[in-house]
Short mmCIF file of C-alpha atoms in Angstrom, two decimals:
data_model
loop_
_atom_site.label_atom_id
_atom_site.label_comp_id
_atom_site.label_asym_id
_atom_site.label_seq_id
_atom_site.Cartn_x
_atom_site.Cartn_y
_atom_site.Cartn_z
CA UNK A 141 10.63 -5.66 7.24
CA UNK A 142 8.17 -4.04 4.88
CA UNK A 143 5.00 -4.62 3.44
CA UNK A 144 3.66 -4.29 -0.12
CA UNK A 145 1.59 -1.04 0.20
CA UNK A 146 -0.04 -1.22 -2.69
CA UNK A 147 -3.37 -3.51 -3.15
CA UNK A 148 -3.91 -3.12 -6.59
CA UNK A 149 -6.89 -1.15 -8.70
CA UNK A 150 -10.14 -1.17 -7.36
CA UNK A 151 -12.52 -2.47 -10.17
CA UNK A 152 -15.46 -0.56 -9.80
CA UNK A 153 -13.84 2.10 -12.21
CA UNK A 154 -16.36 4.51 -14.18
CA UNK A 155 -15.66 3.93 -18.05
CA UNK A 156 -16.86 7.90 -18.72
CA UNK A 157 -15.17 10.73 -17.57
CA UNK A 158 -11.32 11.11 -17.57
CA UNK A 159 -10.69 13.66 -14.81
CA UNK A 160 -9.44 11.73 -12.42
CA UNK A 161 -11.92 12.41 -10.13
CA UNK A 162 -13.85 8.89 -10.53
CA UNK A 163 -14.42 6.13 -8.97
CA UNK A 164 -11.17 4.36 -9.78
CA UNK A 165 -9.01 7.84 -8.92
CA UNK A 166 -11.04 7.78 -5.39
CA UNK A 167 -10.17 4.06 -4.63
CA UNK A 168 -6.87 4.26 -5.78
CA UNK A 169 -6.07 7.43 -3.55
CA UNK A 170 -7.52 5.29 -0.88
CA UNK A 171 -5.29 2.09 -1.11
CA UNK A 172 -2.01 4.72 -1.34
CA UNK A 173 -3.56 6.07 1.94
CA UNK A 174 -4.21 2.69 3.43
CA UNK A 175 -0.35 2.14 2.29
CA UNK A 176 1.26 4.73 3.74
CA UNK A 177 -0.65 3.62 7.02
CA UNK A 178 0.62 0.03 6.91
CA UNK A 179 4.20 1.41 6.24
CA UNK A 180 4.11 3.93 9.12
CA UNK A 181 3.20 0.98 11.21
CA UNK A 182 5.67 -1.21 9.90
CA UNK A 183 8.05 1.84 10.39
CA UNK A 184 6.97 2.06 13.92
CA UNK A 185 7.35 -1.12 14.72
CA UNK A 186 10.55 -2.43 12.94
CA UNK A 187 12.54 0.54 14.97
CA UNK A 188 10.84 0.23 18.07
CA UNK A 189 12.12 -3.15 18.31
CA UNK A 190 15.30 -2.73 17.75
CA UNK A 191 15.41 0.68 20.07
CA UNK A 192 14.35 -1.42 22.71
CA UNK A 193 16.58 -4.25 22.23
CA UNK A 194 19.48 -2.46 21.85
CA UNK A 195 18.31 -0.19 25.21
CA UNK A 196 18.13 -4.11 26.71
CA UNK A 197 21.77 -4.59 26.06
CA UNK A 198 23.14 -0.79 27.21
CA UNK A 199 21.86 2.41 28.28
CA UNK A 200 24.30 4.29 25.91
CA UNK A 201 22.69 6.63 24.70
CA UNK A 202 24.50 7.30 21.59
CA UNK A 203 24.66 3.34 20.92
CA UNK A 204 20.98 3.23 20.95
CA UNK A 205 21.01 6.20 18.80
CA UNK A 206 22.42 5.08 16.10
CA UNK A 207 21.20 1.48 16.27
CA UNK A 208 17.65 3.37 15.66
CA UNK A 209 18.89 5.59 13.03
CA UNK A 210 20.48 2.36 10.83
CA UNK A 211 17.99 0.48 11.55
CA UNK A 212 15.58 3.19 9.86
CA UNK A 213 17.38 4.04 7.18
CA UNK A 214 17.92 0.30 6.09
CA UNK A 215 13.99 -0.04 6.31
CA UNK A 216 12.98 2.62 4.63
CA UNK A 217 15.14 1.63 1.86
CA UNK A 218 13.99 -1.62 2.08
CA UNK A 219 10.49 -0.80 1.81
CA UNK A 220 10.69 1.40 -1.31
CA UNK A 221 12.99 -0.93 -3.01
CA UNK A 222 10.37 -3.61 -2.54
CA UNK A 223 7.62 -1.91 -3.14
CA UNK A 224 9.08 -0.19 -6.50
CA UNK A 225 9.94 -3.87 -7.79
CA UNK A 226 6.28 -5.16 -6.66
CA UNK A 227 4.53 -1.92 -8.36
CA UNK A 228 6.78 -2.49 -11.72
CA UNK A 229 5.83 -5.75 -12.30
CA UNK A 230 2.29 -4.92 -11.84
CA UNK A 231 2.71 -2.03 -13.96
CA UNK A 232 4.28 -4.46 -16.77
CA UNK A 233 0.95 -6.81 -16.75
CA UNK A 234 -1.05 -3.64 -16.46
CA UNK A 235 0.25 -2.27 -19.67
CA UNK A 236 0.73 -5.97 -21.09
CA UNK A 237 -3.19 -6.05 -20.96
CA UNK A 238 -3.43 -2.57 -22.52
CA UNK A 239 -1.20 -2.91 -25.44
CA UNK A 240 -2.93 -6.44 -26.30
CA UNK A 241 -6.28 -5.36 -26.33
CA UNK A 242 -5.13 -2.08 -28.26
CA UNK A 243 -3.90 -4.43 -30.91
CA UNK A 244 -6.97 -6.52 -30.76
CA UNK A 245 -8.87 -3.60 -31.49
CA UNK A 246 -6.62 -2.32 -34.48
CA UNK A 247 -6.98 -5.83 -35.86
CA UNK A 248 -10.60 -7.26 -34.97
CA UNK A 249 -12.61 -4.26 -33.58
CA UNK A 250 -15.93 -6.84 -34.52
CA UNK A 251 -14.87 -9.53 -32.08
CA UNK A 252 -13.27 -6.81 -29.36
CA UNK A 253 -16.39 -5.29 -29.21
CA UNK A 254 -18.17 -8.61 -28.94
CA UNK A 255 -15.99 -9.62 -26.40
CA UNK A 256 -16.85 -6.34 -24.81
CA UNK A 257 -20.64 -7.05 -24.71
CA UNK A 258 -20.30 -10.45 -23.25
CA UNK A 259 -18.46 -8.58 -20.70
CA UNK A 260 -21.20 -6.38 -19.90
CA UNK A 261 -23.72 -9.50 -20.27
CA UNK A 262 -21.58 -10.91 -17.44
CA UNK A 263 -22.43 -7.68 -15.38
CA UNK A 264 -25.84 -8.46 -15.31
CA UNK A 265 -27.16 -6.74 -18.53
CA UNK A 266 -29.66 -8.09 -20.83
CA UNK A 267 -28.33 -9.47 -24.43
CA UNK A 268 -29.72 -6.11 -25.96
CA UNK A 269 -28.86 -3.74 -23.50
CA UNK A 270 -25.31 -5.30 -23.51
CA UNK A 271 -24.78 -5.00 -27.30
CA UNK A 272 -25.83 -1.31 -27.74
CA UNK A 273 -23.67 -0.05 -24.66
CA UNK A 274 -20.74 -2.12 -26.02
CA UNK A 275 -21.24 -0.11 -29.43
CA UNK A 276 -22.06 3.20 -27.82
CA UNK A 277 -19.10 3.00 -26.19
CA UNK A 278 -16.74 1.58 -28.66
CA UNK A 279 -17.72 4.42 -30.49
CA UNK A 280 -16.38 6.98 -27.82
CA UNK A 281 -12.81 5.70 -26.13
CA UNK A 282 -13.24 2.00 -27.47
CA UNK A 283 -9.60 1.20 -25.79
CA UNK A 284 -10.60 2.98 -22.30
CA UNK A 285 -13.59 1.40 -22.57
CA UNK A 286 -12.39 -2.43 -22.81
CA UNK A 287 -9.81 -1.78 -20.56
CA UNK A 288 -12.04 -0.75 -17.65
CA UNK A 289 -14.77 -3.06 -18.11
CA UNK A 290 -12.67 -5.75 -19.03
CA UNK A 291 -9.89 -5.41 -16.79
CA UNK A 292 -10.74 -2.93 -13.84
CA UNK A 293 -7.58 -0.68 -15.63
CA UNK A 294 -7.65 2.95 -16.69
CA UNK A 295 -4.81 3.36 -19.47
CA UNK A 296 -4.16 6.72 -18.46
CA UNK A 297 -3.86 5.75 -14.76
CA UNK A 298 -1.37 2.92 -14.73
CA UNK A 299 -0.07 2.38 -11.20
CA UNK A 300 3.39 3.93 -10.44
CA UNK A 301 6.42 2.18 -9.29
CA UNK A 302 7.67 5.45 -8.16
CA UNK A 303 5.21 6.83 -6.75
CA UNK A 304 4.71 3.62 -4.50
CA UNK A 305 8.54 3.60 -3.66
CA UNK A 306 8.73 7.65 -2.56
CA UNK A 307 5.24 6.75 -0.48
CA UNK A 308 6.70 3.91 1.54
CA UNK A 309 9.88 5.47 1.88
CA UNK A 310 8.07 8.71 3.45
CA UNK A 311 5.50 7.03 5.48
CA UNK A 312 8.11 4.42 6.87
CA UNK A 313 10.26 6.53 8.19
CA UNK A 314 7.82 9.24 9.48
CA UNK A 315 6.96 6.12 11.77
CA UNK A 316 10.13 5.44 12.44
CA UNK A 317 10.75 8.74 14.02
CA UNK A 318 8.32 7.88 16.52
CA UNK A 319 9.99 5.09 18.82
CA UNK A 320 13.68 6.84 17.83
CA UNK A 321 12.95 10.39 19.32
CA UNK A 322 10.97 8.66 22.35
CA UNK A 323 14.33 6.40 23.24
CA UNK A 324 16.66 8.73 22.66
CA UNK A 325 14.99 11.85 24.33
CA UNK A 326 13.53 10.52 27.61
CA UNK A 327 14.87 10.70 31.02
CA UNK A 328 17.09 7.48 30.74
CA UNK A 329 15.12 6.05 33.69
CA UNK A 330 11.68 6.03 31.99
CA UNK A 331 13.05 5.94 28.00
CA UNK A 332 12.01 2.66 28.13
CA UNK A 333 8.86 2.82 29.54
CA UNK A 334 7.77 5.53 28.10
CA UNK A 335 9.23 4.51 24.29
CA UNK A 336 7.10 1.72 24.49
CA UNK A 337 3.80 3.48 26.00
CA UNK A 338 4.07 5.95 22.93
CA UNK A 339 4.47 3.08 20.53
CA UNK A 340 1.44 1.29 21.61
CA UNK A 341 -0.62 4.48 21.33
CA UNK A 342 0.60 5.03 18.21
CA UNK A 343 -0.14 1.77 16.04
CA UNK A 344 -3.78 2.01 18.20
CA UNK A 345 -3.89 4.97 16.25
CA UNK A 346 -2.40 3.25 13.17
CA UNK A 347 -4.79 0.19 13.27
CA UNK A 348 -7.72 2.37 13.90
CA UNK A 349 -7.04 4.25 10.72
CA UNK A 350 -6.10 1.60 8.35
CA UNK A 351 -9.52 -0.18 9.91
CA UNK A 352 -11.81 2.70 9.12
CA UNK A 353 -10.08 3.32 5.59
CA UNK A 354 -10.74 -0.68 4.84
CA UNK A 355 -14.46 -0.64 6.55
CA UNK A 356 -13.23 -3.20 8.85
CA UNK A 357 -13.60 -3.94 12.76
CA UNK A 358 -11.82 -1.50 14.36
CA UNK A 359 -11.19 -2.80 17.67
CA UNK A 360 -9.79 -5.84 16.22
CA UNK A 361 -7.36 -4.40 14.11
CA UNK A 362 -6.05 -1.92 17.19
CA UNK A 363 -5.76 -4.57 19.54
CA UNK A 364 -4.48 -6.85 17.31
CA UNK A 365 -1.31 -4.16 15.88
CA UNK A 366 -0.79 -3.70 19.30
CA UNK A 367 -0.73 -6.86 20.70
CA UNK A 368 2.03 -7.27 17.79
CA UNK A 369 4.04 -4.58 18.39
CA UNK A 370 4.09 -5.39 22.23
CA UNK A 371 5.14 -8.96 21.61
CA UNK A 372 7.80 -7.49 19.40
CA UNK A 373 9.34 -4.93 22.00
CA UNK A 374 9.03 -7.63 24.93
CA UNK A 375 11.12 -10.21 22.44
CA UNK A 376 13.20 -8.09 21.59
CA UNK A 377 14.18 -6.48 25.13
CA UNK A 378 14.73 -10.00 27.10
CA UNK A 379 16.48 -10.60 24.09
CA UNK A 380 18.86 -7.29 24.91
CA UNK A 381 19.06 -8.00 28.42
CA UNK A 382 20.26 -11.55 27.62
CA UNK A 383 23.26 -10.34 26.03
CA UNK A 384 23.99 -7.87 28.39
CA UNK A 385 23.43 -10.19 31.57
CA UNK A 386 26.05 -12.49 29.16
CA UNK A 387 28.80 -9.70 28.81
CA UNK A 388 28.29 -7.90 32.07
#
C-alpha cells in the first residue's frame, strides 16, 4: 500500500561548512518533500479505492464511513512501519561506513588519506591537486571529510528512521482525508461522482508536484498518476457493484 519515501542522500554534498544549510541539507529536504508527495498520493489513492468500492456494494453511509476510516488508519500505519524499517537499515550501513572509516583513520590515517586523494583523482583532479586537497582537508574534519567524498554521507546528518516514519504517516493520511470527506459528505446522488472528480484533480496536482520537485516531464507524470488512480476507482467500483448485484 505504501511506498518507500525516502531516496537516499544526494551525493553532491559540500565537505566544508556544517550548518546544515548545504548542498546535502538542500537535497535531502527535497527527497523528504518529494516523499511526503508520493505518500499523499499513495494516501489518496489507497482510500479512494476502497471508498468507492465499498460505495459500489451499498450506499450506507456510515458503512462507507468507516470502511474509509480503517482503511486509512491501516495505511498510514503501514506506511510508517515500512518506511521506519527501510530508513533503519539504511541508517545501519550509513553509520557502518562511518564507524569503519573512523577506525581506519585512528589506525592508518597515511593510507585513509591516500585513499582519500584517489578519491578526489577519480573526481577529475590532477595527481597534485588531488594530494594537497586530500591533506588540507584531512587536516580540518578528516572523518567528515572521507565520509562525504567517499561516500556521499554527512556523519552528523545520518538519515532518520523516525523522522521518515512520522513523515509518511502525516502525509498519508492528509491524502487520505481527501477521497474520505468527498464520499462521505456529498449529496449521496453525486458522492460518487464527485469523490472521484476531486481525486483525479488531486493526484494531477500530486504528480505535477512530485514532477517539478524531480525536474521531470510534468505532463507525463499527471496523466500517468491519474490514469492510475482512475483505473483503480473503476476496478474497484465494478468490483463493489458485483457483490452487491450478487447479494441484492
Amino acid at each position: 500500500m505504501g511506498q518507500s519515501g525516502h531516496e537516499g542522500h544526494e551525493h553532491e554534498n559540500g565537505v566544508h561548512g556544517g550548518d546544515g544549510d548545504g548542498p546535502g541539507s538542500i537535497g535531502n529536504r527535497l527527497n523528504w518533500l518529494r516523499a511526503g508527495v508520493l505518500g499523499a498520493n499513495d494516501g489518496i489513492v489507497s482510500v479512494a479505492g476502497i471508498v468507492i468500492g465499498v460505495a459500489g456494494a451499498t450506499a450506507d453511509r456510515s458503512t462507507i464511513l468507516v470502511s474509509g476510516v480503517a482503511g486509512l488508519v491501516a495505511g498510514a500505519f503501514s506506511m510508517a512501519g515500512g518506511e521506519y524499517t527501510s530508513v533503519s537499515t539504511q541508517r545501519d550501513t550509513e553509520a557502518t561506513l562511518v564507524e569503519a572509516e573512523r577506525r581506519e583513520l585512528a589506525e592508518n590515517p597515511d593510507e585513509a588519506e591516500a585513499e582519500l586523494a584517489a578519491s578526489l583523482r577519480d573526481r577529475g583532479l590532477s595527481e597534485d591537486t588531488a594530494e594537497d586537497a586530500a591533506r588540507e582537508l584531512s587536516d580540518g574534519d578528516p572523518l567528515r571529510a572521507h565520509a562525504v567524498v567517499e561516500f556521499g554521507l554527512d556523519p552528523e546528518e545520518l538519515t532518520n528512521p523516525w523522522q521518515a516514519a512520522l513523515s509518511s504517516f502525516i502525509s498519508f493520511t492528509c491524502g487520505a482525508l481527501l477521497p474520505l470527506l468527498a464520499i462521505t459528505l456529498l449529496p449521496d446522488d453525486i458522492r460518487v461522482i464527485g469523490c472521484a472528480i476531486a481525486v483525479v484533480a488531486a493526484l494531477a496536482l500530486t504528480g505535477y508536484t512530485s514532477a517539478q520537485l524531480g525536474g521531470a516531464p510534468r505532463g507525463r507524470a499527471m496523466l500517468r498518476v491519474m490514469a492510475v488512480g482512475a483505473a483503480t476507482m473503476i476496478v474497484t467500483y465494478l468490483i463493489g457493484s458485483a457483490f452487491d448485484v450478487a447479494t441484492g
